[in-house]
Tab-separated table of C-alpha atoms in Angstrom:
chain	number	residue	atom	x	y	z
S	1	CYS	CA	0.000	0.000	0.000
S	2	SER	CA	2.928	2.319	-0.455
S	3	GLN	CA	1.197	3.472	-3.611
S	4	ARG	CA	-2.431	4.407	-3.698
S	5	PRO	CA	-4.434	1.625	-5.397
S	6	THR	CA	-6.558	2.487	-8.399
S	7	LEU	CA	-9.960	3.706	-7.257
S	8	LEU	CA	-12.841	1.446	-8.315
S	9	VAL	CA	-16.169	3.207	-7.838
S	10	MET	CA	-18.712	1.058	-6.035
S	11	ARG	CA	-22.122	0.611	-7.527
S	12	ALA	CA	-24.834	-0.034	-4.975
S	13	THR	CA	-26.275	-3.522	-5.195
S	14	PRO	CA	-29.841	-3.800	-6.564
S	15	SER	CA	-31.110	-4.932	-3.153
S	16	VAL	CA	-29.734	-1.808	-1.468
S	17	LEU	CA	-31.190	0.480	-4.140
S	18	LEU	CA	-34.552	-1.265	-3.823
S	19	GLU	CA	-34.401	-0.900	-0.047
S	20	LEU	CA	-33.703	2.825	-0.312
S	21	LEU	CA	-36.384	3.487	-2.916
S	22	ARG	CA	-39.079	1.422	-1.206
S	23	ALA	CA	-38.793	3.521	1.950
S	24	ARG	CA	-39.445	6.804	0.095
S	25	LEU	CA	-43.029	7.950	-0.329
S	26	TRP	CA	-42.130	10.312	-3.161
S	27	VAL	CA	-40.812	7.682	-5.590
S	28	ILE	CA	-44.098	6.162	-6.761
S	29	ALA	CA	-45.914	9.494	-6.333
S	30	SER	CA	-43.405	11.160	-8.676
S	31	LEU	CA	-43.673	8.384	-11.263
S	32	VAL	CA	-47.478	8.470	-11.216
S	33	ALA	CA	-47.477	12.276	-11.426
S	34	LEU	CA	-45.265	12.017	-14.512
S	35	VAL	CA	-47.670	9.516	-16.072
S	36	ALA	CA	-50.600	11.813	-15.239
S	37	THR	CA	-48.796	14.729	-16.925
S	38	LEU	CA	-48.229	12.735	-20.104
S	39	ALA	CA	-51.813	11.437	-20.055
S	40	ALA	CA	-53.225	14.964	-19.684
S	41	LEU	CA	-51.158	16.286	-22.563
S	42	ALA	CA	-52.086	13.295	-24.740
S	43	LEU	CA	-55.829	13.591	-24.061
S	44	VAL	CA	-55.856	17.347	-24.667
S	45	TRP	CA	-54.049	16.797	-27.961
S	46	LEU	CA	-56.494	14.011	-28.874
S	47	ASP	CA	-59.455	16.302	-28.130
S	48	GLU	CA	-57.998	19.004	-30.362
S	49	ALA	CA	-57.112	16.567	-33.157
S	50	THR	CA	-60.533	14.911	-33.359
S	51	GLU	CA	-62.614	18.023	-32.549
S	52	SER	CA	-65.664	15.899	-31.827
S	53	LEU	CA	-65.578	12.607	-29.974
S	54	GLY	CA	-69.299	12.024	-29.967
S	55	LEU	CA	-69.705	12.306	-26.202
S	56	ALA	CA	-73.294	12.454	-24.971
S	57	LEU	CA	-72.240	14.968	-22.322
S	58	THR	CA	-71.190	18.412	-23.535
S	59	ILE	CA	-69.482	20.634	-20.977
S	60	GLY	CA	-69.149	24.387	-21.431
S	61	PRO	CA	-65.973	26.324	-20.654
S	62	ASP	CA	-67.283	27.862	-17.423
S	63	SER	CA	-68.584	24.536	-16.102
S	64	ALA	CA	-65.369	22.755	-17.034
S	65	ARG	CA	-63.289	25.388	-15.252
S	66	ALA	CA	-65.465	25.159	-12.145
S	67	VAL	CA	-65.301	21.356	-12.060
S	68	LEU	CA	-61.559	21.171	-12.606
S	69	ALA	CA	-60.790	23.985	-10.171
S	70	THR	CA	-62.881	22.231	-7.525
S	71	ILE	CA	-61.157	18.909	-8.174
S	72	SER	CA	-57.649	20.429	-8.061
S	73	GLY	CA	-58.218	22.346	-4.830
S	74	ALA	CA	-60.096	19.530	-3.127
S	75	MET	CA	-57.566	16.817	-4.028
S	76	ILE	CA	-54.514	18.639	-2.699
S	77	SER	CA	-56.356	19.508	0.546
S	78	PHE	CA	-57.709	15.968	0.783
S	79	THR	CA	-54.245	14.472	0.298
S	80	ALA	CA	-52.742	16.637	3.037
S	81	LEU	CA	-55.577	15.799	5.436
S	82	VAL	CA	-55.463	12.043	4.831
S	83	PHE	CA	-51.748	11.734	5.332
S	84	SER	CA	-51.699	14.050	8.338
S	85	ILE	CA	-54.182	11.718	9.996
S	86	THR	CA	-52.099	8.754	8.843
S	87	MET	CA	-48.999	10.153	10.529
S	88	LEU	CA	-50.944	10.537	13.784
S	89	VAL	CA	-52.087	6.923	13.558
S	90	LEU	CA	-48.513	5.785	12.905
S	91	GLN	CA	-47.268	7.801	15.849
S	92	SER	CA	-49.772	6.062	18.093
S	93	ALA	CA	-48.809	2.654	16.673
S	94	SER	CA	-45.102	3.357	17.126
S	95	THR	CA	-45.722	4.176	20.796
S	96	GLN	CA	-47.447	0.844	21.388
S	97	LEU	CA	-45.095	-1.266	19.245
S	98	SER	CA	-41.766	0.395	18.453
S	99	PRO	CA	-40.737	3.628	16.693
S	100	ARG	CA	-38.599	1.570	14.345
S	101	VAL	CA	-41.593	-0.259	12.858
S	102	VAL	CA	-42.802	2.946	11.186
S	103	ARG	CA	-40.514	1.966	8.312
S	104	THR	CA	-42.850	-0.984	7.698
S	105	PHE	CA	-45.743	1.372	6.974
S	106	LEU	CA	-43.681	3.758	4.865
S	107	ARG	CA	-42.523	0.850	2.717
S	108	GLY	CA	-46.087	-0.341	2.114
S	109	ARG	CA	-46.693	-0.384	-1.636
S	110	PHE	CA	-50.451	0.145	-1.309
S	111	SER	CA	-50.033	3.378	0.692
S	112	GLN	CA	-47.553	4.697	-1.858
S	113	VAL	CA	-49.889	3.889	-4.767
S	114	VAL	CA	-52.827	5.640	-3.079
S	115	LEU	CA	-50.692	8.730	-2.476
S	116	GLY	CA	-49.623	8.584	-6.116
S	117	LEU	CA	-53.256	8.394	-7.256
S	118	PHE	CA	-54.184	11.473	-5.212
S	119	VAL	CA	-51.232	13.420	-6.616
S	120	ALA	CA	-51.973	12.208	-10.150
S	121	THR	CA	-55.581	13.413	-9.928
S	122	PHE	CA	-54.415	16.850	-8.788
S	123	VAL	CA	-51.762	17.142	-11.516
S	124	PHE	CA	-54.077	15.858	-14.259
S	125	SER	CA	-56.902	18.233	-13.318
S	126	LEU	CA	-54.586	21.222	-13.040
S	127	LEU	CA	-53.064	20.644	-16.478
S	128	VAL	CA	-56.445	20.148	-18.130
S	129	LEU	CA	-57.703	23.324	-16.443
S	130	ALA	CA	-54.776	25.257	-17.903
S	131	SER	CA	-55.629	24.044	-21.425
S	132	ILE	CA	-59.209	25.386	-21.492
S	133	ASP	CA	-59.927	28.519	-23.498
S	134	GLU	CA	-63.199	30.279	-24.350
S	135	GLY	CA	-64.107	28.280	-27.427
S	136	ASP	CA	-62.456	24.918	-26.890
S	137	VAL	CA	-63.149	22.512	-24.025
S	138	PRO	CA	-61.317	19.129	-23.996
S	139	GLN	CA	-64.391	17.042	-23.230
S	140	LEU	CA	-62.618	13.706	-22.870
S	141	SER	CA	-60.000	15.187	-20.558
S	142	VAL	CA	-62.648	16.674	-18.265
S	143	VAL	CA	-64.461	13.338	-18.095
S	144	GLY	CA	-61.100	11.677	-17.364
S	145	ALA	CA	-60.539	14.042	-14.421
S	146	VAL	CA	-63.970	13.186	-13.006
S	147	GLY	CA	-63.160	9.489	-13.430
S	148	LEU	CA	-59.905	9.902	-11.524
S	149	VAL	CA	-61.799	11.539	-8.654
S	150	LEU	CA	-64.193	8.599	-8.454
S	151	LEU	CA	-61.239	6.202	-8.495
S	152	ALA	CA	-59.520	8.224	-5.750
S	153	VAL	CA	-62.630	7.988	-3.546
S	154	LEU	CA	-62.694	4.201	-3.936
S	155	ALA	CA	-58.955	4.062	-3.207
S	156	PHE	CA	-59.480	6.136	-0.070
S	157	VAL	CA	-62.078	3.705	1.276
S	158	SER	CA	-59.743	0.788	0.515
S	159	TYR	CA	-56.876	2.672	2.138
S	160	ILE	CA	-58.788	3.102	5.398
S	161	ASP	CA	-59.549	-0.625	5.455
S	162	HIS	CA	-55.940	-1.463	4.579
S	163	MET	CA	-54.543	0.876	7.230
S	164	ALA	CA	-56.820	-0.524	9.943
S	165	TYR	CA	-55.508	-3.990	9.093
S	166	ASP	CA	-51.842	-3.022	8.834
S	167	ILE	CA	-51.549	-1.305	12.218
S	168	ARG	CA	-52.461	-4.498	14.061
S	169	PRO	CA	-49.510	-6.097	15.875
S	170	THR	CA	-50.068	-9.337	13.958
S	171	SER	CA	-49.645	-7.604	10.594
S	172	VAL	CA	-46.590	-5.607	11.699
S	173	ILE	CA	-44.841	-8.680	13.071
S	174	GLU	CA	-45.642	-10.769	9.994
S	175	SER	CA	-44.361	-8.014	7.711
S	176	ILE	CA	-41.026	-7.849	9.558
S	177	ALA	CA	-40.710	-11.638	9.587
S	178	ALA	CA	-41.483	-11.934	5.869
S	179	GLU	CA	-38.763	-9.443	4.994
S	180	ALA	CA	-36.285	-11.158	7.333
S	181	ARG	CA	-37.053	-14.564	5.777
S	182	ALA	CA	-36.273	-13.241	2.311
S	183	VAL	CA	-32.990	-11.713	3.487
S	184	ILE	CA	-31.919	-14.912	5.272
S	185	GLU	CA	-32.552	-16.928	2.121
S	186	SER	CA	-30.499	-14.412	0.144
S	187	VAL	CA	-27.571	-14.064	2.564
S	188	TYR	CA	-27.438	-17.764	3.526
S	189	PRO	CA	-28.480	-19.611	0.354
S	190	VAL	CA	-26.652	-22.882	1.116
S	191	ALA	CA	-28.572	-25.592	2.978
S	192	ALA	CA	-26.624	-27.264	5.769
S	193	SER	CA	-27.448	-30.739	4.416
S	194	THR	CA	-25.848	-30.012	1.024
S	195	ALA	CA	-22.931	-27.828	2.087
S	196	PRO	CA	-19.364	-28.950	1.400
S	197	GLU	CA	-16.953	-29.130	4.272
S	198	ALA	CA	-15.873	-25.658	5.311
S	199	PRO	CA	-12.194	-24.809	4.710
S	200	ALA	CA	-9.892	-24.671	7.689
S	201	PRO	CA	-9.421	-21.175	9.187
S	202	PRO	CA	-6.427	-19.463	7.559
S	203	GLU	CA	-3.275	-19.215	9.632
S	204	ALA	CA	-3.299	-15.422	9.267
S	205	LEU	CA	-6.416	-15.285	11.456
S	206	ASP	CA	-4.201	-15.928	14.488
S	207	ARG	CA	-3.652	-12.451	15.852
S	208	HIS	CA	-1.158	-13.752	18.427
S	209	ALA	CA	1.167	-15.306	15.869
S	210	PRO	CA	4.586	-13.633	15.531
S	211	GLY	CA	4.515	-10.669	13.207
S	212	LYS	CA	0.702	-10.358	13.310
S	213	GLY	CA	-1.727	-7.970	14.960
S	214	ALA	CA	0.038	-4.804	16.085
S	215	GLU	CA	2.339	-4.631	13.052
S	216	ASP	CA	-0.489	-4.882	10.499
S	217	LEU	CA	-1.298	-1.975	8.224
S	218	THR	CA	-4.548	-0.362	9.388
S	219	VAL	CA	-6.878	1.470	7.011
S	220	THR	CA	-9.145	3.853	8.930
S	221	TRP	CA	-12.483	5.248	7.805
S	222	SER	CA	-12.296	8.875	6.658
S	223	ALA	CA	-15.761	9.396	5.131
S	224	PRO	CA	-18.829	10.609	7.099
S	225	ALA	CA	-20.198	8.433	9.895
S	226	GLY	CA	-23.158	6.124	9.367
S	227	TYR	CA	-24.482	2.598	9.518
S	228	VAL	CA	-22.934	0.095	7.129
S	229	GLN	CA	-25.704	-0.852	4.699
S	230	SER	CA	-23.717	-2.919	2.225
S	231	VAL	CA	-20.192	-4.060	1.428
S	232	ASP	CA	-18.799	-4.020	-2.100
S	233	ARG	CA	-17.258	-7.491	-2.171
S	234	GLU	CA	-15.895	-7.086	-5.691
S	235	ARG	CA	-14.027	-3.957	-4.618
S	236	LEU	CA	-12.698	-5.762	-1.547
S	237	LEU	CA	-11.392	-8.653	-3.640
S	238	ALA	CA	-9.891	-6.227	-6.156
S	239	PHE	CA	-8.062	-4.452	-3.343
S	240	THR	CA	-6.860	-7.815	-2.016
S	241	GLU	CA	-5.406	-8.658	-5.416
S	242	GLU	CA	-3.746	-5.244	-5.615
S	243	VAL	CA	-1.934	-5.571	-2.301
S	244	GLY	CA	-1.297	-9.313	-2.763
S	245	VAL	CA	-1.753	-10.210	0.910
S	246	HIS	CA	-4.537	-11.112	3.309
S	247	VAL	CA	-7.133	-8.458	4.173
S	248	GLU	CA	-9.620	-8.431	7.023
S	249	LEU	CA	-12.618	-6.092	7.069
S	250	GLN	CA	-13.303	-4.781	10.566
S	251	VAL	CA	-16.979	-3.845	10.208
S	252	GLY	CA	-19.978	-5.713	8.829
S	253	SER	CA	-23.481	-4.820	7.682
S	254	GLY	CA	-25.334	-3.062	10.487
S	255	SER	CA	-22.197	-1.727	12.205
S	256	PHE	CA	-21.890	1.975	12.990
S	257	LEU	CA	-18.792	3.464	11.406
S	258	VAL	CA	-17.203	6.739	12.510
S	259	PRO	CA	-14.241	8.651	11.067
S	260	GLY	CA	-10.956	7.313	12.406
S	261	GLN	CA	-12.358	3.853	13.155
S	262	PRO	CA	-10.391	0.895	11.698
S	263	LEU	CA	-11.959	-0.256	8.444
S	264	LEU	CA	-9.423	-2.811	7.201
S	265	LEU	CA	-6.434	-4.727	8.503
S	266	VAL	CA	-3.895	-5.532	5.812
S	267	ARG	CA	-1.521	-8.370	6.665
S	268	GLN	CA	1.674	-6.528	5.861
S	269	PRO	CA	3.914	-4.300	7.970
S	270	GLY	CA	2.836	-0.706	8.084
S	271	GLY	CA	1.258	2.011	10.149
S	272	THR	CA	-2.083	3.684	9.594
S	273	ILE	CA	-3.564	5.256	6.468
S	274	SER	CA	-7.034	6.625	5.760
S	275	SER	CA	-9.604	5.046	3.484
S	276	THR	CA	-9.276	8.088	1.202
S	277	GLN	CA	-5.545	7.517	0.822
S	278	ALA	CA	-6.191	3.845	0.053
S	279	GLY	CA	-9.015	4.634	-2.381
S	280	LEU	CA	-11.529	2.736	-0.246
S	281	ASP	CA	-14.136	5.372	0.614
S	282	GLU	CA	-16.572	3.458	-1.593
S	283	LEU	CA	-15.804	0.028	-0.133
S	284	VAL	CA	-18.808	0.176	2.182
S	285	ARG	CA	-22.039	2.059	1.743
S	286	VAL	CA	-23.119	3.945	4.870
S	287	GLY	CA	-26.439	5.595	5.654
S	288	PRO	CA	-28.351	7.186	8.537
S	289	GLU	CA	-30.038	3.913	9.524
S	290	ARG	CA	-29.667	0.180	9.205
S	291	THR	CA	-31.311	-1.608	6.299
S	292	MET	CA	-32.187	-5.275	5.992
S	293	SER	CA	-30.845	-5.840	2.479
S	294	GLU	CA	-27.665	-7.551	3.774
S	295	ASP	CA	-28.387	-7.524	7.498
S	296	PRO	CA	-30.665	-10.375	8.723
S	297	ALA	CA	-29.861	-9.447	12.318
S	298	LEU	CA	-31.967	-6.298	11.875
S	299	GLY	CA	-35.055	-8.485	11.477
S	300	PHE	CA	-34.347	-10.104	14.855
S	301	ARG	CA	-33.712	-6.679	16.381
S	302	LEU	CA	-37.045	-5.295	15.126
S	303	LEU	CA	-39.031	-8.280	16.410
S	304	VAL	CA	-37.401	-7.964	19.829
S	305	ASP	CA	-38.109	-4.221	19.774
S	306	VAL	CA	-41.796	-5.004	19.262
S	307	ALA	CA	-41.872	-7.621	22.024
S	308	LEU	CA	-40.076	-5.616	24.728
S	309	PRO	CA	-42.612	-2.740	25.021
S	310	ALA	CA	-45.402	-5.324	25.136
S	311	LEU	CA	-43.767	-6.811	28.258
S	312	SER	CA	-43.562	-3.458	30.032
S	313	PRO	CA	-45.989	-2.776	32.921
S	314	SER	CA	-47.415	0.230	31.058
S	315	LEU	CA	-48.693	-1.885	28.128
S	316	ASN	CA	-48.850	-5.363	29.684
S	317	ASP	CA	-49.576	-7.093	26.377
S	318	PRO	CA	-48.037	-10.591	26.598
S	319	SER	CA	-49.974	-11.813	23.547
S	320	THR	CA	-48.029	-9.433	21.288
S	321	ALA	CA	-44.757	-10.611	22.815
S	322	ILE	CA	-45.742	-14.235	22.130
S	323	LEU	CA	-46.515	-13.384	18.499
S	324	ALA	CA	-43.016	-11.910	18.148
S	325	ILE	CA	-41.442	-14.960	19.838
S	326	ASP	CA	-43.228	-17.263	17.403
S	327	ARG	CA	-41.714	-15.365	14.457
S	328	LEU	CA	-38.283	-15.425	16.107
S	329	HIS	CA	-38.743	-19.183	16.384
S	330	GLU	CA	-39.512	-19.334	12.673
S	331	LEU	CA	-36.419	-17.323	11.725
S	332	LEU	CA	-34.113	-19.367	13.962
S	333	SER	CA	-35.542	-22.575	12.500
S	334	LEU	CA	-34.795	-21.250	9.026
S	335	LEU	CA	-31.236	-20.325	10.029
S	336	GLN	CA	-30.803	-23.700	11.662
S	337	GLY	CA	-30.968	-25.347	8.262
S	338	ARG	CA	-28.479	-22.951	6.635
S	339	VAL	CA	-24.719	-22.730	6.516
S	340	ILE	CA	-23.556	-19.740	8.580
S	341	ARG	CA	-19.886	-18.977	8.092
S	342	SER	CA	-18.436	-16.379	10.428
S	343	PRO	CA	-16.257	-14.700	9.370
S	344	LEU	CA	-17.021	-15.052	5.674
S	345	LEU	CA	-14.023	-16.045	3.589
S	346	LEU	CA	-13.616	-14.475	0.140
S	347	ARG	CA	-10.666	-15.730	-1.870
S	348	ALA	CA	-9.030	-13.586	-4.516
S	349	ASP	CA	-6.689	-16.467	-5.423
S	350	PRO	CA	-5.316	-19.553	-3.615
S	351	ASP	CA	-2.732	-17.485	-1.726
S	352	THR	CA	-4.717	-14.376	-0.762
S	353	TYR	CA	-8.124	-13.874	0.785
S	354	ALA	CA	-10.442	-11.317	2.353
S	355	LEU	CA	-12.426	-11.827	5.543
S	356	LEU	CA	-15.820	-10.240	6.263
S	357	PRO	CA	-17.179	-10.199	9.816
S	358	THR	CA	-20.675	-11.718	9.892
S	359	PRO	CA	-22.966	-12.763	12.755
S	360	ASP	CA	-22.623	-16.369	13.849
S	361	TRP	CA	-25.299	-18.726	15.194
S	362	ASP	CA	-24.583	-17.681	18.801
S	363	THR	CA	-25.212	-14.027	17.911
S	364	TYR	CA	-28.623	-14.766	16.432
S	365	VAL	CA	-29.642	-16.911	19.410
S	366	ARG	CA	-28.614	-14.190	21.853
S	367	LEU	CA	-30.464	-11.548	19.831
S	368	ALA	CA	-33.640	-13.606	20.022
S	369	THR	CA	-33.455	-14.661	23.679
S	370	ALA	CA	-31.160	-12.566	25.906
S	371	GLU	CA	-33.250	-9.411	26.401
S	372	LEU	CA	-36.596	-11.184	26.244
S	373	GLY	CA	-35.394	-13.752	28.779
S	374	LEU	CA	-34.680	-10.961	31.267
S	375	ALA	CA	-37.868	-9.024	30.539
S	376	CYS	CA	-40.314	-11.944	30.828
S	377	ARG	CA	-39.250	-13.447	34.148
S	378	ALA	CA	-42.314	-12.016	35.872
S	379	LEU	CA	-44.651	-13.331	33.143
S	380	PRO	CA	-44.839	-17.139	33.308
S	381	GLN	CA	-46.842	-17.391	30.078
S	382	VAL	CA	-44.241	-15.550	27.993
S	383	ARG	CA	-41.307	-17.137	29.811
S	384	GLY	CA	-42.691	-20.597	29.155
S	385	HIS	CA	-43.240	-19.790	25.496
S	386	LEU	CA	-39.685	-18.527	25.071
S	387	LEU	CA	-38.324	-21.580	26.851
S	388	ALA	CA	-40.414	-23.891	24.656
S	389	MET	CA	-38.907	-22.198	21.583
S	390	VAL	CA	-35.363	-22.924	22.741
S	391	VAL	CA	-36.165	-26.539	23.656
S	392	SER	CA	-37.809	-27.072	20.277
S	393	LEU	CA	-34.742	-25.707	18.472
S	394	GLN	CA	-32.462	-28.022	20.473
S	395	ARG	CA	-34.222	-31.075	19.071
S	396	GLY	CA	-33.194	-30.321	15.497
S	397	ALA	CA	-29.931	-28.419	16.001
S	398	ALA	CA	-26.543	-29.803	15.005
S	399	GLU	CA	-24.129	-30.621	17.812
S	400	GLU	CA	-21.970	-27.536	17.232
S	401	ARG	CA	-25.035	-25.315	17.670
S	402	GLN	CA	-26.263	-26.908	20.878
S	403	PRO	CA	-24.074	-24.881	23.322
S	404	ALA	CA	-25.662	-21.558	22.313
S	405	LEU	CA	-29.140	-23.008	22.828
S	406	ARG	CA	-28.194	-24.548	26.174
S	407	ARG	CA	-26.830	-21.212	27.364
S	408	ALA	CA	-30.027	-19.495	26.250
S	409	GLN	CA	-32.124	-22.069	28.112
S	410	ALA	CA	-30.068	-21.592	31.260
S	411	GLU	CA	-30.404	-17.810	31.091
S	412	ILE	CA	-34.177	-18.048	30.672
S	413	GLU	CA	-34.414	-20.482	33.585
S	414	GLY	CA	-32.116	-18.292	35.680
S	415	ASP	CA	-29.430	-20.973	36.077
S	416	PRO	CA	-26.081	-19.185	36.638
S	417	THR	CA	-24.028	-22.406	36.543
S	418	VAL	CA	-24.299	-22.881	32.761
S	419	ARG	CA	-21.937	-20.823	30.610
């Protein structure tokens, strides 16, 4: 690393881009508004080109202006009112469940489509209104605006029904679990029954070996702070090939990274350089919050966040906590049948490799049981349910995964002798 490696610009993975776009209300609304603009221009042009479309209803200029002005003003006011009320409902739901589950509602495709329809009706009506002059009224366009209003009313009724269903704890928990299942299947695609034997840990992993550890070259993070949302593995392997030695990433998806924090250890003598000097500012993508695109542990964290308030004396809702435990059971059962390699070994060639820190089986078990085991000791129903989950997992777990489950069982039972 005496010379700065060639900078390879990272392109965000499709899953990360999808994650970012799905959480933005404006994306679909903007696309639908663009479609509404094109549709308005096309219909106005069609009205002018055909002159007479044979419509049974003939609307005069003054009536058309009044109708369209009413629609435009009402739709923008209606949109603001509906989503102001929605935010109040979400605030109430976040108090009872967890503030972090609001992302589940914001990512809801149906809510985004309804918002887009409201915006589209406003944009369409406004553009048609601007096209009306004293002697020419685009009849078809005016009828189209009225049709959009009727469609928006039906969408509003459906939205109320949809929202009432989605704010239930059952729906929130299922939504989180469904997303976590998809991420687990993506991050851990190999079934344990079909996996080849894992390679032996490389010798360079031994930090206490002579010449290792303190003498390694350290690359520190020099870009703005944030949560690691994704790692560019191709860039990491390219850097490994450039330096020709072993490289170990110090942060994984979900970690919080601050300037000056070690980003990489390079297994060659050296001091400390910044990620900018090494051309590695784009190695990891950071953002203001964690995303689940490459971070299955976030799914466990969100389910626990829902269960913990339900166990508090202020809410006293053990049924919600049990629902969350059942989904944690499902996710652990899914992980139980997958190969979990921690750290993850990426080989550039037979002599060099890169290591990525990833959660191991013990980490997932502790995420699912440690805090809930402490919080539910005064609630025999929840405590028994959590204990039954651990016992059930022990029946099908491989021998190397039994110690984590036994420790979890001992912690739930309050047995300090098991470590």
